[in-house]
Every structure is written in structure tokens, then in C-alpha cells.
XYZ file of C-alpha atoms in Angstrom:
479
model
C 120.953 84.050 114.020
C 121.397 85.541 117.132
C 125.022 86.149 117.023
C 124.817 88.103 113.552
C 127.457 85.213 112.711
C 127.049 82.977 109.712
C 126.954 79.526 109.657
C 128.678 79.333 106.240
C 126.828 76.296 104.859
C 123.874 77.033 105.347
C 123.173 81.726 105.542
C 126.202 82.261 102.847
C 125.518 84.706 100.380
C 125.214 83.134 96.801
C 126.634 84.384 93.303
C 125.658 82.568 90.291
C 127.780 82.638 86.975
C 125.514 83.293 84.002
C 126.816 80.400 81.429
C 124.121 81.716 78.702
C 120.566 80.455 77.653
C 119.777 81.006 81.080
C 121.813 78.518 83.233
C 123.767 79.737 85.982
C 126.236 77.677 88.299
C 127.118 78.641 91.633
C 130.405 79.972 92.014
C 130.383 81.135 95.610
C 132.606 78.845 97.536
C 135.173 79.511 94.529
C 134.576 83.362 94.293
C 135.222 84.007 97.613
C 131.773 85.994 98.598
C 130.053 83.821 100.955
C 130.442 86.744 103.781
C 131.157 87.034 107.342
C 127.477 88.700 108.690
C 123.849 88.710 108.066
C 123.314 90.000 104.759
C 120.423 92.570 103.737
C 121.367 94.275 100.453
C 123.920 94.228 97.638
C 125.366 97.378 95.399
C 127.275 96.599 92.189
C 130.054 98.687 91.105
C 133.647 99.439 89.505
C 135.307 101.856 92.287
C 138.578 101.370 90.734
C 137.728 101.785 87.492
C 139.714 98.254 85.963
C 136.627 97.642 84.335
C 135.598 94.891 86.659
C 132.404 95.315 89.359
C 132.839 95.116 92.696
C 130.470 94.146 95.258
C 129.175 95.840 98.546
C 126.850 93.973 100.869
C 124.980 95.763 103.295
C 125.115 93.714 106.345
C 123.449 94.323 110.040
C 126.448 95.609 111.690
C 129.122 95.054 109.402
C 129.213 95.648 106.155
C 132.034 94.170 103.431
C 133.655 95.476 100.255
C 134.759 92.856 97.753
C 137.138 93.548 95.083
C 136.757 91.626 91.565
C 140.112 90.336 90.782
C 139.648 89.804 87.126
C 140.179 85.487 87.449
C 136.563 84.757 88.818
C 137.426 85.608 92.561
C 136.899 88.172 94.583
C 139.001 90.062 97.858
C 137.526 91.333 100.961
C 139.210 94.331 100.690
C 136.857 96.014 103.518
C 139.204 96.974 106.409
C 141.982 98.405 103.302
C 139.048 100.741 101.605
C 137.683 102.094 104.935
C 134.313 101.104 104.104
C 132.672 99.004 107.073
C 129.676 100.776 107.569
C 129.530 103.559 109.620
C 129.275 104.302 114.002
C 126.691 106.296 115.646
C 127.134 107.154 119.338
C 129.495 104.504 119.907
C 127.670 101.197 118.238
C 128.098 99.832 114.548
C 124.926 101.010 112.480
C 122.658 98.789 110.444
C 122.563 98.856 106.848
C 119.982 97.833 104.387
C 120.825 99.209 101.244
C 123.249 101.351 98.864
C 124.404 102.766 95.848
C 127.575 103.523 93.722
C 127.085 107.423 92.550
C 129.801 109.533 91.651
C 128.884 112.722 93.574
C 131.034 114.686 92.734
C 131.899 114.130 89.501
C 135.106 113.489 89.474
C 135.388 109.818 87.805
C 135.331 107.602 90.422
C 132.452 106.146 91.831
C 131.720 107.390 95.508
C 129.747 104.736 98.391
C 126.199 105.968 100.049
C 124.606 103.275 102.349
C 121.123 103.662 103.494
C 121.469 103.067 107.384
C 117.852 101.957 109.292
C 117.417 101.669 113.240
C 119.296 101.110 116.677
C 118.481 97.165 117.471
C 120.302 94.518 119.399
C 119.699 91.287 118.967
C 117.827 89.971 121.863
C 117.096 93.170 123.395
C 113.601 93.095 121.538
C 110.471 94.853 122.799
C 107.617 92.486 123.078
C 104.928 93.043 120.208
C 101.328 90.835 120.120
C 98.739 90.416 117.735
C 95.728 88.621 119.257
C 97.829 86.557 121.331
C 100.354 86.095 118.722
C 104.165 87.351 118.929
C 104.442 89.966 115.741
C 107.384 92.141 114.714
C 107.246 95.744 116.131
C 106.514 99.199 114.572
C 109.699 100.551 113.494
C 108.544 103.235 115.520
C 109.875 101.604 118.785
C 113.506 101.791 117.587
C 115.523 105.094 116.950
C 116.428 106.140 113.732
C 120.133 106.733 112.491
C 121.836 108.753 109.740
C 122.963 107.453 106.584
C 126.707 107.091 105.391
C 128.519 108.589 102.206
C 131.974 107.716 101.437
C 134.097 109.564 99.060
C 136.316 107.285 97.200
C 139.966 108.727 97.288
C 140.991 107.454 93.969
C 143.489 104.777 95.423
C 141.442 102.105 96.847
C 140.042 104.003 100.059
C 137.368 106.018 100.916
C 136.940 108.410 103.221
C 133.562 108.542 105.551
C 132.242 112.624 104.182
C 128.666 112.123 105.539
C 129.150 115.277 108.393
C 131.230 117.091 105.785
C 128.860 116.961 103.469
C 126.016 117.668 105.612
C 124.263 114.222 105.461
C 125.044 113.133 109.316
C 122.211 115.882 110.525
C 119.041 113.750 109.056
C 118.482 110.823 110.879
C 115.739 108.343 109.014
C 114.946 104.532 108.807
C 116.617 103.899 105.568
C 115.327 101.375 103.312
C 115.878 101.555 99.552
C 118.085 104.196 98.093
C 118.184 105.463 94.108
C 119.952 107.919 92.396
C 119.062 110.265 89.671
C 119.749 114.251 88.856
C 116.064 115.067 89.120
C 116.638 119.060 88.628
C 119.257 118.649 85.699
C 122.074 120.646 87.285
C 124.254 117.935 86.707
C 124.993 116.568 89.823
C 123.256 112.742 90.688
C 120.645 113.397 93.681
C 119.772 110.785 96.415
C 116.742 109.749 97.466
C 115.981 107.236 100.256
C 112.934 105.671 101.185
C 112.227 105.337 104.869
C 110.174 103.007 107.071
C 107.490 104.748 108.729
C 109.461 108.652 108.914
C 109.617 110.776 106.023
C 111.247 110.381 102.821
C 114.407 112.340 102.040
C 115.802 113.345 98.941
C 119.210 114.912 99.515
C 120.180 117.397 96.893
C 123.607 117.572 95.113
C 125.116 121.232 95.588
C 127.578 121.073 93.595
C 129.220 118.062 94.601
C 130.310 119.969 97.821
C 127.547 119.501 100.495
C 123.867 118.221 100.209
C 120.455 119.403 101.373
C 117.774 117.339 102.042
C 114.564 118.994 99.949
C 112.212 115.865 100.242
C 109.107 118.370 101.737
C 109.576 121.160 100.239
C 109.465 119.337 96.359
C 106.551 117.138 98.240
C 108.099 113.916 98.377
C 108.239 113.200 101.906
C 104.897 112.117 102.505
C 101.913 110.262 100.829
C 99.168 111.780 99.508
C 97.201 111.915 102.596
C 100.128 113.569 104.098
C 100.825 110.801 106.484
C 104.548 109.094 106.554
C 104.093 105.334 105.588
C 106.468 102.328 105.290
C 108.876 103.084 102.429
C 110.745 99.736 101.749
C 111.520 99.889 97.799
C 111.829 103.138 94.938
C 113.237 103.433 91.743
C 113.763 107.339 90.550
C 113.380 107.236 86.439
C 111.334 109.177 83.680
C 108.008 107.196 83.534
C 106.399 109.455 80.685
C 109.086 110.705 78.423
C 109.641 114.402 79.704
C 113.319 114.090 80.360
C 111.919 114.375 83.993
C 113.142 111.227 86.298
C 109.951 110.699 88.790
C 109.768 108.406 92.062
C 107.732 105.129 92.759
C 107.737 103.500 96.137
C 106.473 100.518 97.499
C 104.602 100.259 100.965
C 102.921 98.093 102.865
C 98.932 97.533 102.727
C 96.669 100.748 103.196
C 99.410 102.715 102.098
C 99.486 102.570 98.706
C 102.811 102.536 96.379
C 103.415 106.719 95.972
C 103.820 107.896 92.548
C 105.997 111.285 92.469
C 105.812 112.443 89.202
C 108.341 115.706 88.324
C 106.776 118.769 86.872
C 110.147 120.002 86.584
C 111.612 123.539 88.332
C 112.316 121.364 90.942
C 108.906 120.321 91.556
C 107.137 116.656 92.008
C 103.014 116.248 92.286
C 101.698 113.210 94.240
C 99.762 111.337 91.299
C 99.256 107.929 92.986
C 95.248 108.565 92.631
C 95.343 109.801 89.236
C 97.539 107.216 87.534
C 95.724 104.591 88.415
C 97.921 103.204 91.577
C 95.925 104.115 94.646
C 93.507 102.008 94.393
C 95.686 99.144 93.357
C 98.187 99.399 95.518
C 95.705 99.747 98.906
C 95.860 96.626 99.924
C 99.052 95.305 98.386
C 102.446 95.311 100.600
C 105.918 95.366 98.335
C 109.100 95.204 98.878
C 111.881 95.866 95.913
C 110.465 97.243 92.511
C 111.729 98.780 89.348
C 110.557 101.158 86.685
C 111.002 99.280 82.942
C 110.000 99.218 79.681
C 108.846 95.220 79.698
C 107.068 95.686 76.580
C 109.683 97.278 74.677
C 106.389 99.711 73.398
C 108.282 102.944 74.171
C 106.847 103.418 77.799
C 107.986 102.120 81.069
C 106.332 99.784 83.331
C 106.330 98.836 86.752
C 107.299 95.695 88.618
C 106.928 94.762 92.118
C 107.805 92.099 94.835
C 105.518 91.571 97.256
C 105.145 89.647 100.444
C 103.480 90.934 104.209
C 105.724 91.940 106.537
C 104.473 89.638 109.376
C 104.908 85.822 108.379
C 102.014 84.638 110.833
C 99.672 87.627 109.441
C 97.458 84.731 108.437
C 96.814 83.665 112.364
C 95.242 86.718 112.982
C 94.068 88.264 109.726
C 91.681 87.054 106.624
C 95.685 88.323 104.508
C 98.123 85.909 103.428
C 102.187 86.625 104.400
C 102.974 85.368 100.498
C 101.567 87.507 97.601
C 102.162 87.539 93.824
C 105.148 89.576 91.989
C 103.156 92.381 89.601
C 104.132 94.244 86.873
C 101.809 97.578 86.393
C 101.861 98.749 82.572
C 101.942 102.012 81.831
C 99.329 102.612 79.387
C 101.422 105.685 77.795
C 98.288 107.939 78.929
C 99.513 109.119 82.402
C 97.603 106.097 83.843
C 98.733 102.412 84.479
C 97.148 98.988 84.455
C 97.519 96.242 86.597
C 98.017 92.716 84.499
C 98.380 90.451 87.221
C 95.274 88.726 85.534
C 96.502 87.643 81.958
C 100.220 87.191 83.752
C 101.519 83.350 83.400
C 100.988 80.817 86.782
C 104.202 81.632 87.665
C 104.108 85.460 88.170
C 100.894 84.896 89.743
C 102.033 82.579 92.498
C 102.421 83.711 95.903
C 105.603 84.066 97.422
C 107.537 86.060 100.547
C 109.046 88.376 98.063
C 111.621 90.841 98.957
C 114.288 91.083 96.515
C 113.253 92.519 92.413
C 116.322 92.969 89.870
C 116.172 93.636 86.381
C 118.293 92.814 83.558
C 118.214 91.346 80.391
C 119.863 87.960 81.315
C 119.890 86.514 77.676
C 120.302 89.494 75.771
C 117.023 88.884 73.976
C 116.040 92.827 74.100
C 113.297 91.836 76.570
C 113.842 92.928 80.398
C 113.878 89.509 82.922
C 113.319 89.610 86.447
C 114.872 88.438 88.994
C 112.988 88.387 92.755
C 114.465 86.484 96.360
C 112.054 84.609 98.545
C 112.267 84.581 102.452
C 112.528 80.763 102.703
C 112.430 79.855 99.499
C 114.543 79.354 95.684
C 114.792 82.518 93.745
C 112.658 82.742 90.983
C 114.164 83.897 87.902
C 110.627 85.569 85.837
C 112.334 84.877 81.763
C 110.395 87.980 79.414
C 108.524 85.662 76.844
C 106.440 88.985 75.883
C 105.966 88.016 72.025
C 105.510 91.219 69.748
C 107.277 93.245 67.105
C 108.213 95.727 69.132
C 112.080 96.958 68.661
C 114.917 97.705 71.610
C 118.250 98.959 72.164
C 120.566 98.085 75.219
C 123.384 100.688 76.136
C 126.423 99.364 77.209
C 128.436 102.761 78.418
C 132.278 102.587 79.062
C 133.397 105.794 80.584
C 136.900 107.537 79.827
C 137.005 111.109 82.120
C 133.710 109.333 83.826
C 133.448 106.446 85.581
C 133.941 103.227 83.610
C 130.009 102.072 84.244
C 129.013 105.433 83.588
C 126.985 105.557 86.364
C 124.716 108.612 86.304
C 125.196 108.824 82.508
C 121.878 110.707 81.028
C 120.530 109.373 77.531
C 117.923 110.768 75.357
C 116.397 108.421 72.174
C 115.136 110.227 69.624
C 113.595 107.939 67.030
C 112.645 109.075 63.322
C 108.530 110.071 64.141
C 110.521 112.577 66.858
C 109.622 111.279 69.890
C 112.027 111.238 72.328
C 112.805 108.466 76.173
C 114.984 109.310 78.482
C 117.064 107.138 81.115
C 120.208 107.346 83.090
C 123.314 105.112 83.936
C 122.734 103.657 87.561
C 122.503 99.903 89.337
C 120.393 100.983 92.359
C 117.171 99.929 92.410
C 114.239 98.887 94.432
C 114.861 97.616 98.016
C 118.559 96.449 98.923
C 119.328 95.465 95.131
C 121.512 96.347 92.308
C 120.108 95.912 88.313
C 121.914 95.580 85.051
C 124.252 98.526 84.460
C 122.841 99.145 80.928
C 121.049 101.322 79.965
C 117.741 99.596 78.049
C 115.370 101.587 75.677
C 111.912 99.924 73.679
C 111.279 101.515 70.579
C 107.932 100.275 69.434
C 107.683 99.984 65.819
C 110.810 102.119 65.484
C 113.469 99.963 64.086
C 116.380 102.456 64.119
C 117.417 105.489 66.125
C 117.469 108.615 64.784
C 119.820 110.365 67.354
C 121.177 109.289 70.618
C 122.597 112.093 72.968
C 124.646 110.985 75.770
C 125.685 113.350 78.879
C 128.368 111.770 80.968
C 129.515 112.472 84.459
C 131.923 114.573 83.324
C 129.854 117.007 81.637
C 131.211 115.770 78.320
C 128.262 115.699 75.504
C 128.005 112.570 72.914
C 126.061 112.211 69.338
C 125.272 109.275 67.707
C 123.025 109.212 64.711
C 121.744 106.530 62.379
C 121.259 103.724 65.084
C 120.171 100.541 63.830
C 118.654 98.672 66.507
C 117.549 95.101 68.134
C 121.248 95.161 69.446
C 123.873 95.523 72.399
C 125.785 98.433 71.653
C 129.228 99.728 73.295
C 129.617 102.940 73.701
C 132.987 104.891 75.311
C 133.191 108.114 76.138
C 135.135 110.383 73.878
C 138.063 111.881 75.112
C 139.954 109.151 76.613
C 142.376 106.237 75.876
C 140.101 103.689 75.524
């Protein structure tokens, strides 16, 4: 697609209605979304808070907002809201990936979109592989900086990213994920870059950011070397009230495992949990840290694929690999279970995309992963045990009505406590179900549930009864 323009019938984007027990119809041509330019990533959120999401796609050159009217349609609503993607040094930037966060805590959900390289199509540098054409390093392109808008409150945004002191770090953004790592109460940002080092910009206050990724020791692996970030998620992985980092990479790399110590502070534990060796000579794309078991700890989940498609021409790999779910064995350590997975997680596809959700509200996680040329495969959770969940449905008053970067702490009667936040950015270029999901294990009701919303407001429930959706609204406000 040389001219970055679609040809509607056959590179449109696609949205499929859920109609329940896992059927879906395609409602693009009648929602309106099919999109004007060549699509990467998608971020799912209410900016103006009518209770409806909205959709951003992260495009190569430009991007598009599109409003949810409410009647199964949607409005481009780009050009009104401001939000196109940002310019550096006079040319349109490309964008890979974003995420809905409300910096500063103010209600409304505010736009950051992950920005990666200078590139014009056609204007390629030649690459070979043993005689065969091959995509180039990402090293041969510059990098750019990444955009934050701040949404105004009446349907615009406006582009804060010098203001706020994001425009001075250039990178090669990939995936982006949110998360308030230090617990100051203002949502962080981390993004995951292709072959520079990571950043993780800091919320001060909801005023300015500072990017902190080396000096907490997240900006490199663990030999110190910068690898290909593509996917991360940022969530507690063993129940410390700590959110940690996992990113995906491509083969000899390994998938990093940032685990937070607190004070600030992350340690590299790829080696010691079990993932270095595993991850070696996988390459992944968009992944996501859930409970899949519903045991009380969360897993891992990957989509995997090379990044060359003729890798095979020249090398004993294969360009299609298997989607893999890493358990987490509740001991600091995780296990890879590739080998007792079904024939249909094993097969090998070009993976890129991983979403989670629970499409049938069954209290079991499903998966959802896009194939470069090739159906979607939608991976239904048949895990059969007596294992107990909750699902969090959070409806904010003061906050934002998703409650995006919500904080939640289970307690359950034996005292042990989870923790997970309110966000839909996840792995590579992807947005997951806004809910917030917790296993319980043999627990089969809650014995506290403390909620922290956006807007520093504190909530108690107690007496949970679970193996149900729940709605919960922030106090406070007229809903």
C-alpha cells in the first residue's frame, strides 16, 4: 500500500458486534469505522464521558478519532478534537500505539500515542539476508517523540507533549501501558521501544513528566543491552500492591521481567522467574498479564510471530510461531504450558495483535490475537476448575466514567490480598476489556474491596459474594 491509502474493500478496519455465546457479526460498513489510512493500533475510551467508548486508531501518518454516537455508529470527529497525530520537523509522525489515561486527574480522559520512526514509503534502504530482501534494523531510521493530548473537557484536545516535557525524548515507540507504579497517585507511562531504550515517564503531579526508565532500571535488559521492545503490560504479578513490567522481544532477547521492589525501584528478574531461558529464542509481539486460572495469581500470554516473513529462506526458524500463556506458579517463578495447551493455541501463526477480555462473561479471561494474513483467532477459556472470580465493572462520578487508572485491592477472608488497576492499554497497539478481573481460588466471597479512584476519592465494599459482574459507581456523584 504504497500510497498509505485504503482500498476500502479489501485493508478496512473491522469491528465485530458481540451478539452473546460467542458470535459476533460485522458491523463495520454500518458503524462507520472502516478508516481512511493504514492502520497499526487501536485505544478504547470514553473522552466525553456519555458513557459510550470511543475509538482511536493509530495510523502511519494519520491517525483518526471516532466518536460513539450511542445508535451503533460512530463519527470521525478527528479534525473537530485536534487529535491527528502529531508533526515533527515539518512531516506527519507515525504512530503505533496509545492509551486513554487521565493525567492529570481531573475526570476526563487525556490521549498519549506512542510515535516510532521517520519512513517514507518508497524511500527504503536496501536490507539482504543471504541474497534475500529483509526488513531493516530500526536502527537505520530516526527516532521521534511521542504525543500527549490534554482533553479540554469540550470535545478537543490540546497537543501538551513540549509543555509537559515529553517532546525532549525521542524513542521508537511500540507498545505503551499505564499504571502509578510509585503510588503518588498520578498514572505513569511507560513505552516500550524498538531497539533504543525503554522510557517510563513519571507523573509530577499531573503538571510535567520525567522520564526515570534508567535510573529505576527499566531501560535496558538484563545484559544491559537495548533490545526490540514491541509489547508490555505494567500490572502487580505477585500480590504486593506493586504494578511490575513484562515485555516482549524478539529472539535472543528474551521477554524482560521488571519486577517493583517499591521506593521507586524495579529489579530485572527475567533469569530468576523462570523467563530467560524461555523466552531466548521466542519473538512476541502483543501480551498481557492475567489471572487465566482464576487461582489468585496472574499469568502471562503472548503473541508471537518473527519479524521477517521469509526468515525461513535463510534460517533453520519459522516466521509463524504459537500464542503462549506462561503461568505463574505463585512462587516468584513461571511455567511455560505450551505443552498440555489445546491444538489450537499450539498452532503457528504471524501473531501480532493479543487482547483480553472475558467475551462471555463466564469468569474465565478469553483471548483474542490478529494474524498478518490470516482470520483472527478468538482462544475461548475452557480452563475447567473450582476456582472462584469477580469482574469489576467501575462507573466513575468526579473520575472518569471507565475509571481508567482506578486502583483495587481484594482482600478475601484467609487475608490475602490482589491488586489491579482500571486501564484498556495493553500489549502491542491493543486495547483490553475495561474491567477490572480478579480469581479468587477457593475463596467464594470477598471480604473487603477498596477502591481508589482518579479523583483521590476512597471506596469500601465488604461482604462480596462472588462468581459475578458487579457495577460499581463512584460515590459522590449523580449517578
Amino acid at each position: 500500500m504504497p500510497s498509505l491509502v485504503k482500498d476500502p474493500a479489501k485493508h478496512k478496519n473491522r469491528l465485530f458486534h458481540n451478539d452473546g455465546k460467542l458470535s459476533f457479526t460485522d458491523v463495520t460498513d454500518k458503524a462507520g469505522v472502516a478508516g481512511a489510512g493504514y492502520g497499526m493500533g487501536v485505544a478504547v475510551g470514553d473522552y466525553d464521558n456519555d458513557g459510550r467508548p470511543d475509538l482511536y486508531v493509530a495510523n502511519v501518518n494519520d491517525n483518526q478519532l471516532f466518536h460513539n454516537n450511542g445508535d451503533g455508529t460512530f463519527t470521525d470527529v478527528t479534525r473537530k478534537a485536534a487529535v491527528p497525530g502529531g508533526a515533527y520537523e515539518g512531516r506527519k509522525m507515525w504512530s503505533v500505539a496509545a492509551a486513554w489515561v487521565d493525567y492529570n486527574n481531573d475526570g476526563r480522559l487525556d490521549l498519549f500515542v506512542s510515535n516510532y520512526c521517520r519512513w517514507d514509503p518508497g524511500k527504503d534502504p536496501v536490507c539482504m539476508a543471504n541474497g534475500q530482501r529483509v526488513y531493516c534494523s530500526p536502527r537505520h531510521y530516526k527516532p521521534l517523540p511521542h504525543t500527549l493530548y490534554r482533553n479540554n473537557g469540550d470535545g478537543t484536545f490540546t497537543d501538551v507533549s513540549a509543555e509537559t516535557g515529553l517532546s525532549a525524548h525521542l524513542g521508537r515507540g511500540m507498545g505503551v501501558t499505564i499504571a502509578d507504579y510509585d503510588g503518588d497517585g498520578f498514572t505513569d507511562i511507560f513505552v516500550a521501544n524498538d531497539d533504543a531504550p525503554f522510557q517510563l515517564f513519571h507523573n509530577l503531579g499531573g503538571k510535567r513528566f520525567e522520564e526515570v526508565a534508567k535510573d529505576v532500571d527499566v531501560a535496558f535488559s538484563e545484559n544491559g543491552n537495548v533490545i526490540s521492545g514491541m509489547g508490555v503490560d505494567f500490572r502487580d504479578v505477585f500480590n504486593k500492591g506493586l504494578p511490575s513490567l513484562w515485555v516482549t522481544a524478539i529472539e535472543k532477547e528474551t521477554f524482560p521481567l521488571y519486577v517493583n521492589i517499591g521506593k521507586g525501584q524495579f529489579e530485572d528478574r527475567t533469569s530468576a522467574s523462570g523467563l530467560g531461558l524461555d523466552t531466548f529464542e521466542m519473538s512476541g509481539w502483543s501480551n498481557a498479564i492475567a489471572d487465566l486460572d482464576n487461582d489468585g495469581w496472574k499469568d502471562l500470554a503472548v503473541a508471537r510471530s518473527n519479524v521477517q516473513d521469509n526468515i525461513n529462506t535463510y534460517s533453520p526458524r519459522k516466521y509463524e510461531e504459537p500464542t503462549t500463556i506462561f503461568r505463574n506458579l505463585g512462587n516468584g517463578r513461571f511455567q511455560n504450558v505450551l505443552a498440555t495447551a489445546g491444538p489450537d493455541l499450539k498452532a503457528p501463526i504471524a501473531g501480532k495483535g493479543l487482547a483480553i477480555g472475558d467475551l462471555d462473561n463466564d469468569g474465565r479471561l478469553d483471548m483474542v490475537v490478529s494474524a498478518l494474513n490470516g482470520p483472527a483467532r478468538l482462544f475461548h477459556n475452557t480452563t475447567a476448575n473450582s476456582h472462584h472470580w469477580v469482574l469489576l465493572k467501575l462507573t466513575g462520578s468526579a473520575s472518569n466514567r471507565l475509571g481508567i487508572g482506578a486502583r483495587v485491592r481484594l482482600t478475601t477472608p484467609d487475608g490475602l490480598s490482589q491488586y489491579n488497576h482500571a486501564t484498556t492499554s495493553t500489549g502491542y497497539g491493543c486495547s483490553s476489556d475495561s474491567r477490572i478481573h480478579f480469581g479468587l481460588g477457593a475463596a467464594d466471597r470477598i471480604k473487603e474491596l477498596e477502591i481508589l479512584w482518579p479523583s483521590g476519592r476512597k471506596q469500601i465494599l465488604t461482604g462480596v459474594t462472588a462468581d459475578r459482574v458487579i457495577t460499581i459507581t463512584e460515590p459522590g456523584g449523580g449517578n
